[in-house]
Amino acid sequence: MNESKQTTLHELHEKMGAKFVEFAGYSMPVQYTDGVLKEHLHTRKYAGFFDVSHMGQMTVWPKSGLVQDLIESLEFLIPSDLTSMPINRQCYSMLTNKDGGILDDIIITNRGTHFHIVVNASQKYSDFDHLQKYASDKCNIDLDEEKSLVAIQGPYAQDVLSNIFPETSKLNFLDSFEISNENFSCLISRSGYTGEDGFEISIRNDDVVNFANELFKHKHLKPIGLGARDSLRLEAGLCLYGNDLTKEITPPEAALTWTIHKSRQNNTPSNKGFLGSDIILNQIKNGVKYIRVGLFPIGKAPMRQGSEIYQSKSGVKIGTVTSGGFSPTLNRPISMGRIDKAYSDLNSEILVKVRDKFLPAKITKLPFISHKYKKI
């Protein structure tokens, strides 16, 4: 049995009273002494610190030095318009396969001479192999394991980070800049996966412990584990790869058509398509069989991943719960599911099979709570 990897901040987590679980091959903090519920609510009210260093960070640059070679290689693999993306901006996107399925959801940043890509921990080595297979003829691809990745999320995130980097107050949502002072050099983006305002910081492993200790001097910052990270992203209606997204689910089926930029949805000579584009664009035009929806269980029992969904009148199976749990903000259970689009009307009542019982739920809009991203 392979021993779990540890992030550079593992010892700091131990000192803070973390309980650990194995996740994507890493020993990761699932909660601290306050527990998941309090950590969740603290992030929504103040600010939470997340160690997400298990995720993959890749740099892709053109062998020729020509940015156009870089863009053409990457636009074949993702449905984003990288040609029009300004330098120091990023977007949420995905790697697709030839059948239109999602290999991974990613954050990609235009750094001018190169692109920086953040990928999921469970997929980072297969993503790296995928990029090598399709892009290595024109691009160099580096999976950087000498850098950590941390996130600060919540209403006080700006206050926390401005103690070290005051200039981050100028960043808009999805802006990304390389910033340095006498102590630290970081790539900072105004982004995150909780629905709150916040920042993600890429920093050298050698510096991340000192950086974290500086951040924790702020009275409103607390460490947050994977448990609250999951409930925060679920409230925000954000997908988890392996649950809501898989290689068999296409972006339109995941209700992520908005990630396919308009310029990538046409057949002009400048748009050469991307892996699976024929299938995906056909779904955008003609509709999908299945779609991701939000679910409000009627009652207190949570409806979790794998629970079967049935049409309430006919008893016909129409889908499956992909993510579910308790919402501390709403003080009620919430879920997301993949269901037959014919039964996806808002407020429709459905039945979910939980421990051999059929419990009622209603289809609701996503996200469950409003996003609070910073737009200056």
mmCIF file of C-alpha atoms in Angstrom:
data_model
loop_
_atom_site.group_PDB
_atom_site.id
_atom_site.type_symbol
_atom_site.label_atom_id
_atom_site.label_comp_id
_atom_site.label_asym_id
_atom_site.label_seq_id
_atom_site.Cartn_x
_atom_site.Cartn_y
_atom_site.Cartn_z
ATOM 1 C CA MET A 1 0.000 0.000 0.000
ATOM 2 C CA ASN A 2 1.407 3.374 -1.024
ATOM 3 C CA GLU A 3 1.931 5.912 1.746
ATOM 4 C CA SER A 4 -0.127 9.079 1.423
ATOM 5 C CA LYS A 5 1.681 12.201 0.286
ATOM 6 C CA GLN A 6 1.755 15.275 2.494
ATOM 7 C CA THR A 7 1.633 18.936 1.569
ATOM 8 C CA THR A 8 4.360 21.252 2.869
ATOM 9 C CA LEU A 9 1.861 22.643 5.398
ATOM 10 C CA HIS A 10 1.121 19.230 6.959
ATOM 11 C CA GLU A 11 3.014 19.933 10.201
ATOM 12 C CA LEU A 12 1.252 23.288 10.579
ATOM 13 C CA HIS A 13 -2.103 21.553 10.163
ATOM 14 C CA GLU A 14 -1.130 19.120 12.919
ATOM 15 C CA LYS A 15 -0.263 21.995 15.263
ATOM 16 C CA MET A 16 -3.676 23.525 14.553
ATOM 17 C CA GLY A 17 -5.464 20.335 15.614
ATOM 18 C CA ALA A 18 -6.416 18.975 12.192
ATOM 19 C CA LYS A 19 -8.022 15.596 11.657
ATOM 20 C CA PHE A 20 -6.790 14.005 8.446
ATOM 21 C CA VAL A 21 -8.280 11.863 5.692
ATOM 22 C CA GLU A 22 -6.749 10.467 2.524
ATOM 23 C CA PHE A 23 -7.869 12.365 -0.545
ATOM 24 C CA ALA A 24 -6.449 11.915 -4.054
ATOM 25 C CA GLY A 25 -3.381 10.236 -2.619
ATOM 26 C CA TYR A 26 -2.703 12.956 -0.021
ATOM 27 C CA SER A 27 -3.194 13.139 3.720
ATOM 28 C CA MET A 28 -5.426 16.221 3.950
ATOM 29 C CA PRO A 29 -7.118 18.030 6.855
ATOM 30 C CA VAL A 30 -10.847 17.265 6.819
ATOM 31 C CA GLN A 31 -11.583 19.475 9.840
ATOM 32 C CA TYR A 32 -9.976 21.237 12.807
ATOM 33 C CA THR A 33 -11.018 21.628 16.447
ATOM 34 C CA ASP A 34 -14.043 23.833 15.669
ATOM 35 C CA GLY A 35 -15.623 21.186 13.426
ATOM 36 C CA VAL A 36 -17.093 21.381 9.927
ATOM 37 C CA LEU A 37 -20.221 23.397 10.781
ATOM 38 C CA LYS A 38 -18.378 26.229 12.541
ATOM 39 C CA GLU A 39 -15.627 26.292 9.907
ATOM 40 C CA HIS A 40 -18.242 26.664 7.168
ATOM 41 C CA LEU A 41 -20.077 29.511 8.917
ATOM 42 C CA HIS A 42 -16.801 31.241 9.816
ATOM 43 C CA THR A 43 -15.823 31.323 6.127
ATOM 44 C CA ARG A 44 -19.163 32.829 5.162
ATOM 45 C CA LYS A 45 -18.924 35.488 7.920
ATOM 46 C CA TYR A 46 -15.169 36.167 8.167
ATOM 47 C CA ALA A 47 -12.354 34.370 6.304
ATOM 48 C CA GLY A 48 -11.105 30.837 5.878
ATOM 49 C CA PHE A 49 -7.674 29.494 4.926
ATOM 50 C CA PHE A 50 -7.554 26.436 2.656
ATOM 51 C CA ASP A 51 -4.492 24.361 1.799
ATOM 52 C CA VAL A 52 -5.146 23.130 -1.756
ATOM 53 C CA SER A 53 -1.537 22.257 -2.538
ATOM 54 C CA HIS A 54 -2.595 18.734 -3.539
ATOM 55 C CA MET A 55 -4.016 20.215 -6.732
ATOM 56 C CA GLY A 56 -1.857 20.331 -9.850
ATOM 57 C CA GLN A 57 -0.187 23.449 -11.232
ATOM 58 C CA MET A 58 1.000 23.321 -14.824
ATOM 59 C CA THR A 59 2.864 25.782 -17.002
ATOM 60 C CA VAL A 60 2.525 25.509 -20.772
ATOM 61 C CA TRP A 61 4.651 27.576 -23.149
ATOM 62 C CA PRO A 62 5.410 27.421 -26.897
ATOM 63 C CA LYS A 63 8.640 25.826 -28.100
ATOM 64 C CA SER A 64 8.760 28.335 -30.964
ATOM 65 C CA GLY A 65 8.238 31.345 -28.703
ATOM 66 C CA LEU A 66 5.117 32.150 -30.749
ATOM 67 C CA VAL A 67 2.058 32.640 -28.575
ATOM 68 C CA GLN A 68 -0.179 31.629 -31.473
ATOM 69 C CA ASP A 69 1.296 28.117 -31.414
ATOM 70 C CA LEU A 70 0.500 27.941 -27.704
ATOM 71 C CA ILE A 71 -3.079 29.148 -28.142
ATOM 72 C CA GLU A 72 -3.827 26.815 -31.045
ATOM 73 C CA SER A 73 -2.541 23.815 -29.104
ATOM 74 C CA LEU A 74 -4.587 24.604 -25.993
ATOM 75 C CA GLU A 75 -7.746 25.640 -27.854
ATOM 76 C CA PHE A 76 -7.839 22.155 -29.389
ATOM 77 C CA LEU A 77 -8.123 20.735 -25.857
ATOM 78 C CA ILE A 78 -10.502 23.198 -24.168
ATOM 79 C CA PRO A 79 -13.601 25.143 -25.328
ATOM 80 C CA SER A 80 -12.381 28.558 -24.126
ATOM 81 C CA ASP A 81 -11.492 31.531 -26.310
ATOM 82 C CA LEU A 82 -7.844 31.995 -25.347
ATOM 83 C CA THR A 83 -7.220 34.288 -28.322
ATOM 84 C CA SER A 84 -9.357 37.023 -26.786
ATOM 85 C CA MET A 85 -8.340 36.431 -23.171
ATOM 86 C CA PRO A 86 -6.365 39.450 -21.866
ATOM 87 C CA ILE A 87 -2.996 38.939 -20.209
ATOM 88 C CA ASN A 88 -3.326 38.426 -16.436
ATOM 89 C CA ARG A 89 -6.895 37.154 -16.733
ATOM 90 C CA GLN A 90 -8.147 33.638 -16.101
ATOM 91 C CA CYS A 91 -11.270 31.591 -16.705
ATOM 92 C CA TYR A 92 -12.961 28.424 -15.560
ATOM 93 C CA SER A 93 -12.807 25.797 -18.283
ATOM 94 C CA MET A 94 -12.420 22.071 -18.874
ATOM 95 C CA LEU A 95 -10.449 19.484 -20.758
ATOM 96 C CA THR A 96 -12.763 17.502 -23.038
ATOM 97 C CA ASN A 97 -12.352 14.155 -24.778
ATOM 98 C CA LYS A 98 -13.313 13.113 -28.310
ATOM 99 C CA ASP A 99 -16.776 12.066 -27.096
ATOM 100 C CA GLY A 100 -17.422 15.488 -25.535
ATOM 101 C CA GLY A 101 -16.988 14.229 -21.975
ATOM 102 C CA ILE A 102 -15.155 16.190 -19.301
ATOM 103 C CA LEU A 103 -11.686 14.888 -18.412
ATOM 104 C CA ASP A 104 -11.278 17.602 -15.775
ATOM 105 C CA ASP A 105 -12.461 21.088 -14.874
ATOM 106 C CA ILE A 106 -9.626 23.596 -14.684
ATOM 107 C CA ILE A 107 -8.649 27.220 -14.131
ATOM 108 C CA ILE A 108 -6.479 28.586 -16.926
ATOM 109 C CA THR A 109 -4.608 31.911 -16.768
ATOM 110 C CA ASN A 110 -3.019 33.940 -19.571
ATOM 111 C CA ARG A 111 0.449 34.944 -18.359
ATOM 112 C CA GLY A 112 1.480 36.509 -21.660
ATOM 113 C CA THR A 113 4.335 34.242 -22.718
ATOM 114 C CA HIS A 114 2.709 31.145 -21.216
ATOM 115 C CA PHE A 115 -0.463 29.802 -19.629
ATOM 116 C CA HIS A 116 -0.810 28.659 -16.022
ATOM 117 C CA ILE A 117 -3.318 25.844 -15.421
ATOM 118 C CA VAL A 118 -4.679 24.572 -12.113
ATOM 119 C CA VAL A 119 -6.168 21.056 -12.259
ATOM 120 C CA ASN A 120 -7.809 18.702 -9.793
ATOM 121 C CA ALA A 121 -5.612 16.557 -7.578
ATOM 122 C CA SER A 122 -7.205 13.285 -8.663
ATOM 123 C CA GLN A 123 -6.653 14.097 -12.321
ATOM 124 C CA LYS A 124 -3.342 15.951 -12.411
ATOM 125 C CA TYR A 125 -1.150 13.124 -13.703
ATOM 126 C CA SER A 126 -3.665 11.975 -16.301
ATOM 127 C CA ASP A 127 -4.188 15.633 -17.322
ATOM 128 C CA PHE A 128 -0.429 16.007 -17.709
ATOM 129 C CA ASP A 129 -0.298 12.907 -19.915
ATOM 130 C CA HIS A 130 -3.244 14.237 -21.946
ATOM 131 C CA LEU A 131 -1.478 17.547 -22.593
ATOM 132 C CA GLN A 132 1.726 15.732 -23.451
ATOM 133 C CA LYS A 133 -0.129 13.560 -25.959
ATOM 134 C CA TYR A 134 -1.823 16.400 -27.798
ATOM 135 C CA ALA A 135 0.306 19.500 -27.230
ATOM 136 C CA SER A 136 3.930 18.446 -26.750
ATOM 137 C CA ASP A 137 4.792 18.763 -30.444
ATOM 138 C CA LYS A 138 4.486 22.558 -30.174
ATOM 139 C CA CYS A 139 4.554 23.165 -26.413
ATOM 140 C CA ASN A 140 6.572 22.441 -23.321
ATOM 141 C CA ILE A 141 4.420 21.289 -20.406
ATOM 142 C CA ASP A 142 5.667 21.421 -16.817
ATOM 143 C CA LEU A 143 3.851 19.977 -13.787
ATOM 144 C CA ASP A 144 5.328 22.091 -11.001
ATOM 145 C CA GLU A 145 5.476 20.219 -7.701
ATOM 146 C CA GLU A 146 7.810 22.758 -6.094
ATOM 147 C CA LYS A 147 4.942 25.164 -5.456
ATOM 148 C CA SER A 148 2.089 25.161 -2.977
ATOM 149 C CA LEU A 149 -1.400 26.533 -3.524
ATOM 150 C CA VAL A 150 -3.470 28.136 -0.775
ATOM 151 C CA ALA A 151 -6.778 29.973 -0.797
ATOM 152 C CA ILE A 152 -8.271 32.686 1.412
ATOM 153 C CA GLN A 153 -12.049 32.903 1.128
ATOM 154 C CA GLY A 154 -14.696 35.042 2.776
ATOM 155 C CA PRO A 155 -15.750 38.674 3.372
ATOM 156 C CA TYR A 156 -12.501 39.471 5.219
ATOM 157 C CA ALA A 157 -10.230 37.835 2.620
ATOM 158 C CA GLN A 158 -9.074 41.209 1.306
ATOM 159 C CA ASP A 159 -8.267 42.457 4.821
ATOM 160 C CA VAL A 160 -6.221 39.326 5.493
ATOM 161 C CA LEU A 161 -4.152 39.447 2.324
ATOM 162 C CA SER A 162 -3.684 43.227 2.251
ATOM 163 C CA ASN A 163 -1.542 42.963 5.390
ATOM 164 C CA ILE A 164 1.095 41.357 3.166
ATOM 165 C CA PHE A 165 0.168 42.656 -0.300
ATOM 166 C CA PRO A 166 -1.883 45.913 -0.141
ATOM 167 C CA GLU A 167 -2.009 46.107 -3.952
ATOM 168 C CA THR A 168 -4.280 43.052 -4.152
ATOM 169 C CA SER A 169 -7.218 45.353 -3.379
ATOM 170 C CA LYS A 170 -7.039 46.458 -7.028
ATOM 171 C CA LEU A 171 -7.749 42.971 -8.375
ATOM 172 C CA ASN A 172 -11.110 42.173 -9.926
ATOM 173 C CA PHE A 173 -12.668 38.724 -9.895
ATOM 174 C CA LEU A 174 -10.563 36.461 -12.167
ATOM 175 C CA ASP A 175 -7.654 38.909 -12.339
ATOM 176 C CA SER A 176 -4.259 37.314 -11.745
ATOM 177 C CA PHE A 177 -0.908 39.000 -11.088
ATOM 178 C CA GLU A 178 2.569 38.015 -10.026
ATOM 179 C CA ILE A 179 3.374 40.042 -6.909
ATOM 180 C CA SER A 180 6.552 40.233 -4.830
ATOM 181 C CA ASN A 181 7.839 41.977 -1.727
ATOM 182 C CA GLU A 182 10.997 41.559 0.334
ATOM 183 C CA ASN A 183 9.710 38.286 1.801
ATOM 184 C CA PHE A 184 7.486 36.531 -0.728
ATOM 185 C CA SER A 185 6.937 36.118 -4.455
ATOM 186 C CA CYS A 186 3.485 34.820 -5.415
ATOM 187 C CA LEU A 187 1.096 34.372 -8.298
ATOM 188 C CA ILE A 188 -2.192 35.650 -6.884
ATOM 189 C CA SER A 189 -5.631 35.469 -8.453
ATOM 190 C CA ARG A 190 -8.918 36.840 -7.155
ATOM 191 C CA SER A 191 -10.798 33.579 -7.350
ATOM 192 C CA GLY A 192 -11.871 30.549 -5.366
ATOM 193 C CA TYR A 193 -14.415 27.768 -5.087
ATOM 194 C CA THR A 194 -16.738 28.809 -2.265
ATOM 195 C CA GLY A 195 -18.909 31.492 -3.879
ATOM 196 C CA GLU A 196 -17.254 34.113 -1.653
ATOM 197 C CA ASP A 197 -14.793 36.841 -2.532
ATOM 198 C CA GLY A 198 -11.297 35.513 -2.098
ATOM 199 C CA PHE A 199 -7.859 34.758 -3.444
ATOM 200 C CA GLU A 200 -5.784 31.798 -4.544
ATOM 201 C CA ILE A 201 -2.042 32.059 -4.050
ATOM 202 C CA SER A 202 0.651 30.004 -5.743
ATOM 203 C CA ILE A 203 3.906 30.192 -3.763
ATOM 204 C CA ARG A 204 7.135 28.253 -3.463
ATOM 205 C CA ASN A 205 7.105 25.320 -1.052
ATOM 206 C CA ASP A 206 10.097 26.865 0.720
ATOM 207 C CA ASP A 207 8.077 29.981 1.556
ATOM 208 C CA VAL A 208 4.563 28.715 2.204
ATOM 209 C CA VAL A 209 4.907 28.010 5.952
ATOM 210 C CA ASN A 210 6.193 31.520 6.702
ATOM 211 C CA PHE A 211 3.520 32.946 4.418
ATOM 212 C CA ALA A 212 0.756 31.045 6.200
ATOM 213 C CA ASN A 213 2.020 32.134 9.615
ATOM 214 C CA GLU A 214 1.934 35.769 8.477
ATOM 215 C CA LEU A 215 -1.637 35.353 7.248
ATOM 216 C CA PHE A 216 -2.759 33.793 10.530
ATOM 217 C CA LYS A 217 -1.755 36.936 12.417
ATOM 218 C CA HIS A 218 -5.139 38.284 11.278
ATOM 219 C CA LYS A 219 -7.707 37.675 14.016
ATOM 220 C CA HIS A 220 -10.500 36.737 11.595
ATOM 221 C CA LEU A 221 -8.650 34.003 9.689
ATOM 222 C CA LYS A 222 -9.144 30.345 10.596
ATOM 223 C CA PRO A 223 -8.001 27.110 8.902
ATOM 224 C CA ILE A 224 -10.718 25.233 7.024
ATOM 225 C CA GLY A 225 -10.720 21.539 6.100
ATOM 226 C CA LEU A 226 -12.079 19.516 3.207
ATOM 227 C CA GLY A 227 -15.398 18.941 4.984
ATOM 228 C CA ALA A 228 -16.387 22.614 4.955
ATOM 229 C CA ARG A 229 -14.770 23.137 1.562
ATOM 230 C CA ASP A 230 -17.242 20.612 0.153
ATOM 231 C CA SER A 231 -20.326 22.131 1.806
ATOM 232 C CA LEU A 232 -19.239 25.637 0.741
ATOM 233 C CA ARG A 233 -18.828 24.671 -2.921
ATOM 234 C CA LEU A 234 -22.121 22.744 -2.875
ATOM 235 C CA GLU A 235 -24.042 25.775 -1.558
ATOM 236 C CA ALA A 236 -22.468 27.805 -4.358
ATOM 237 C CA GLY A 237 -23.694 25.259 -6.927
ATOM 238 C CA LEU A 238 -20.140 24.406 -7.979
ATOM 239 C CA CYS A 239 -19.237 21.003 -9.379
ATOM 240 C CA LEU A 240 -16.934 18.384 -7.894
ATOM 241 C CA TYR A 241 -15.025 16.269 -10.384
ATOM 242 C CA GLY A 242 -15.857 12.598 -9.977
ATOM 243 C CA ASN A 243 -19.318 13.452 -8.639
ATOM 244 C CA ASP A 244 -21.026 16.081 -10.791
ATOM 245 C CA LEU A 245 -18.492 15.876 -13.626
ATOM 246 C CA THR A 246 -17.027 12.777 -15.297
ATOM 247 C CA LYS A 247 -15.563 11.763 -18.629
ATOM 248 C CA GLU A 248 -19.051 10.565 -19.634
ATOM 249 C CA ILE A 249 -20.765 13.910 -18.874
ATOM 250 C CA THR A 250 -20.556 16.765 -21.387
ATOM 251 C CA PRO A 251 -20.481 20.479 -20.469
ATOM 252 C CA PRO A 252 -24.086 21.117 -21.635
ATOM 253 C CA GLU A 253 -25.282 18.119 -19.591
ATOM 254 C CA ALA A 254 -23.483 19.581 -16.560
ATOM 255 C CA ALA A 255 -25.261 22.941 -17.102
ATOM 256 C CA LEU A 256 -21.882 24.452 -18.009
ATOM 257 C CA THR A 257 -22.647 25.645 -21.529
ATOM 258 C CA TRP A 258 -21.633 29.143 -20.352
ATOM 259 C CA THR A 259 -18.001 27.956 -20.207
ATOM 260 C CA ILE A 260 -18.006 27.400 -23.981
ATOM 261 C CA HIS A 261 -17.289 30.887 -25.240
ATOM 262 C CA LYS A 262 -19.489 32.170 -28.086
ATOM 263 C CA SER A 263 -16.555 32.392 -30.492
ATOM 264 C CA ARG A 264 -15.958 28.637 -29.981
ATOM 265 C CA GLN A 265 -19.550 27.787 -30.873
ATOM 266 C CA ASN A 266 -19.325 28.758 -34.542
ATOM 267 C CA ASN A 267 -17.833 27.237 -37.691
ATOM 268 C CA THR A 268 -15.708 30.149 -38.831
ATOM 269 C CA PRO A 269 -12.237 29.425 -40.243
ATOM 270 C CA SER A 270 -10.634 30.976 -37.150
ATOM 271 C CA ASN A 271 -12.377 28.414 -34.915
ATOM 272 C CA LYS A 272 -10.843 25.025 -35.640
ATOM 273 C CA GLY A 273 -12.902 23.191 -33.053
ATOM 274 C CA PHE A 274 -11.828 21.251 -29.983
ATOM 275 C CA LEU A 275 -11.955 17.628 -28.864
ATOM 276 C CA GLY A 276 -15.592 16.554 -28.824
ATOM 277 C CA SER A 277 -16.809 19.852 -30.275
ATOM 278 C CA ASP A 278 -19.144 18.228 -32.844
ATOM 279 C CA ILE A 279 -21.041 16.409 -30.086
ATOM 280 C CA ILE A 280 -21.028 19.345 -27.660
ATOM 281 C CA LEU A 281 -22.123 21.961 -30.212
ATOM 282 C CA ASN A 282 -24.884 19.658 -31.423
ATOM 283 C CA GLN A 283 -26.153 19.446 -27.842
ATOM 284 C CA ILE A 284 -26.078 23.234 -27.495
ATOM 285 C CA LYS A 285 -28.132 23.533 -30.691
ATOM 286 C CA ASN A 286 -30.565 20.659 -30.238
ATOM 287 C CA GLY A 287 -30.658 20.095 -26.491
ATOM 288 C CA VAL A 288 -29.532 17.342 -24.135
ATOM 289 C CA LYS A 289 -31.106 14.190 -22.717
ATOM 290 C CA TYR A 290 -29.773 14.781 -19.178
ATOM 291 C CA ILE A 291 -29.073 17.947 -17.178
ATOM 292 C CA ARG A 292 -27.636 18.945 -13.772
ATOM 293 C CA VAL A 293 -30.185 20.436 -11.373
ATOM 294 C CA GLY A 294 -30.452 21.601 -7.784
ATOM 295 C CA LEU A 295 -32.569 19.636 -5.311
ATOM 296 C CA PHE A 296 -34.253 20.716 -2.074
ATOM 297 C CA PRO A 297 -35.087 17.631 0.006
ATOM 298 C CA ILE A 298 -38.450 17.993 1.758
ATOM 299 C CA GLY A 299 -37.485 16.926 5.236
ATOM 300 C CA LYS A 300 -34.273 16.645 7.232
ATOM 301 C CA ALA A 301 -32.656 13.581 5.653
ATOM 302 C CA PRO A 302 -29.691 14.407 3.375
ATOM 303 C CA MET A 303 -29.725 12.909 -0.112
ATOM 304 C CA ARG A 304 -26.178 11.999 -1.044
ATOM 305 C CA GLN A 305 -24.234 10.912 -4.101
ATOM 306 C CA GLY A 306 -25.554 7.776 -5.748
ATOM 307 C CA SER A 307 -29.137 8.026 -4.487
ATOM 308 C CA GLU A 308 -31.592 7.233 -7.276
ATOM 309 C CA ILE A 309 -34.138 9.836 -8.402
ATOM 310 C CA TYR A 310 -37.669 8.891 -9.509
ATOM 311 C CA GLN A 311 -40.574 10.732 -11.102
ATOM 312 C CA SER A 312 -43.126 11.129 -8.327
ATOM 313 C CA LYS A 313 -46.270 10.135 -10.257
ATOM 314 C CA SER A 314 -45.076 7.330 -12.521
ATOM 315 C CA GLY A 315 -42.310 5.945 -10.336
ATOM 316 C CA VAL A 316 -39.964 5.889 -13.330
ATOM 317 C CA LYS A 317 -36.277 6.325 -12.540
ATOM 318 C CA ILE A 318 -35.129 9.629 -14.034
ATOM 319 C CA GLY A 319 -31.680 10.250 -12.586
ATOM 320 C CA THR A 320 -29.145 10.121 -9.773
ATOM 321 C CA VAL A 321 -27.971 12.445 -7.005
ATOM 322 C CA THR A 322 -24.382 13.527 -7.758
ATOM 323 C CA SER A 323 -23.623 15.641 -4.658
ATOM 324 C CA GLY A 324 -25.489 16.163 -1.438
ATOM 325 C CA GLY A 325 -25.198 17.137 2.194
ATOM 326 C CA PHE A 326 -26.253 19.629 4.836
ATOM 327 C CA SER A 327 -26.176 23.377 4.160
ATOM 328 C CA PRO A 328 -25.079 25.241 7.316
ATOM 329 C CA THR A 329 -26.023 28.584 5.749
ATOM 330 C CA LEU A 330 -29.566 27.519 4.868
ATOM 331 C CA ASN A 331 -29.859 25.106 7.812
ATOM 332 C CA ARG A 332 -31.273 22.374 5.595
ATOM 333 C CA PRO A 333 -30.124 19.521 3.341
ATOM 334 C CA ILE A 334 -29.315 20.315 -0.302
ATOM 335 C CA SER A 335 -28.281 18.206 -3.280
ATOM 336 C CA MET A 336 -27.422 18.342 -6.958
ATOM 337 C CA GLY A 337 -28.509 15.661 -9.386
ATOM 338 C CA ARG A 338 -28.289 14.512 -12.990
ATOM 339 C CA ILE A 339 -31.782 13.878 -14.325
ATOM 340 C CA ASP A 340 -33.743 13.388 -17.529
ATOM 341 C CA LYS A 341 -34.272 16.916 -18.858
ATOM 342 C CA ALA A 342 -37.930 16.170 -19.576
ATOM 343 C CA TYR A 343 -38.520 16.155 -15.809
ATOM 344 C CA SER A 344 -36.306 19.131 -14.893
ATOM 345 C CA ASP A 345 -38.872 21.940 -14.530
ATOM 346 C CA LEU A 346 -38.271 24.157 -11.494
ATOM 347 C CA ASN A 347 -40.338 23.279 -8.419
ATOM 348 C CA SER A 348 -41.250 19.859 -9.819
ATOM 349 C CA GLU A 349 -41.574 17.301 -7.049
ATOM 350 C CA ILE A 350 -39.539 14.124 -7.375
ATOM 351 C CA LEU A 351 -38.702 11.153 -5.152
ATOM 352 C CA VAL A 352 -35.238 10.107 -4.012
ATOM 353 C CA LYS A 353 -34.483 6.622 -2.742
ATOM 354 C CA VAL A 354 -32.646 6.859 0.583
ATOM 355 C CA ARG A 355 -32.056 3.617 2.532
ATOM 356 C CA ASP A 356 -34.934 1.893 0.714
ATOM 357 C CA LYS A 357 -37.316 4.749 1.446
ATOM 358 C CA PHE A 358 -38.683 7.112 -1.199
ATOM 359 C CA LEU A 359 -38.357 10.649 0.129
ATOM 360 C CA PRO A 360 -39.766 13.765 -1.568
ATOM 361 C CA ALA A 361 -37.674 16.627 -2.940
ATOM 362 C CA LYS A 362 -38.191 19.603 -5.234
ATOM 363 C CA ILE A 363 -36.098 20.769 -8.166
ATOM 364 C CA THR A 364 -34.685 24.224 -7.525
ATOM 365 C CA LYS A 365 -32.428 26.715 -9.252
ATOM 366 C CA LEU A 366 -28.671 26.865 -8.794
ATOM 367 C CA PRO A 367 -26.736 28.198 -6.983
ATOM 368 C CA PHE A 368 -28.362 27.662 -3.597
ATOM 369 C CA ILE A 369 -26.804 30.904 -2.313
ATOM 370 C CA SER A 370 -25.791 34.027 -4.232
ATOM 371 C CA HIS A 371 -22.170 34.389 -5.315
ATOM 372 C CA LYS A 372 -20.275 37.312 -3.809
ATOM 373 C CA TYR A 373 -17.378 37.681 -6.203
ATOM 374 C CA LYS A 374 -15.577 41.041 -6.158
ATOM 375 C CA LYS A 375 -16.147 43.245 -9.191
ATOM 376 C CA ILE A 376 -14.636 46.685 -8.785
#
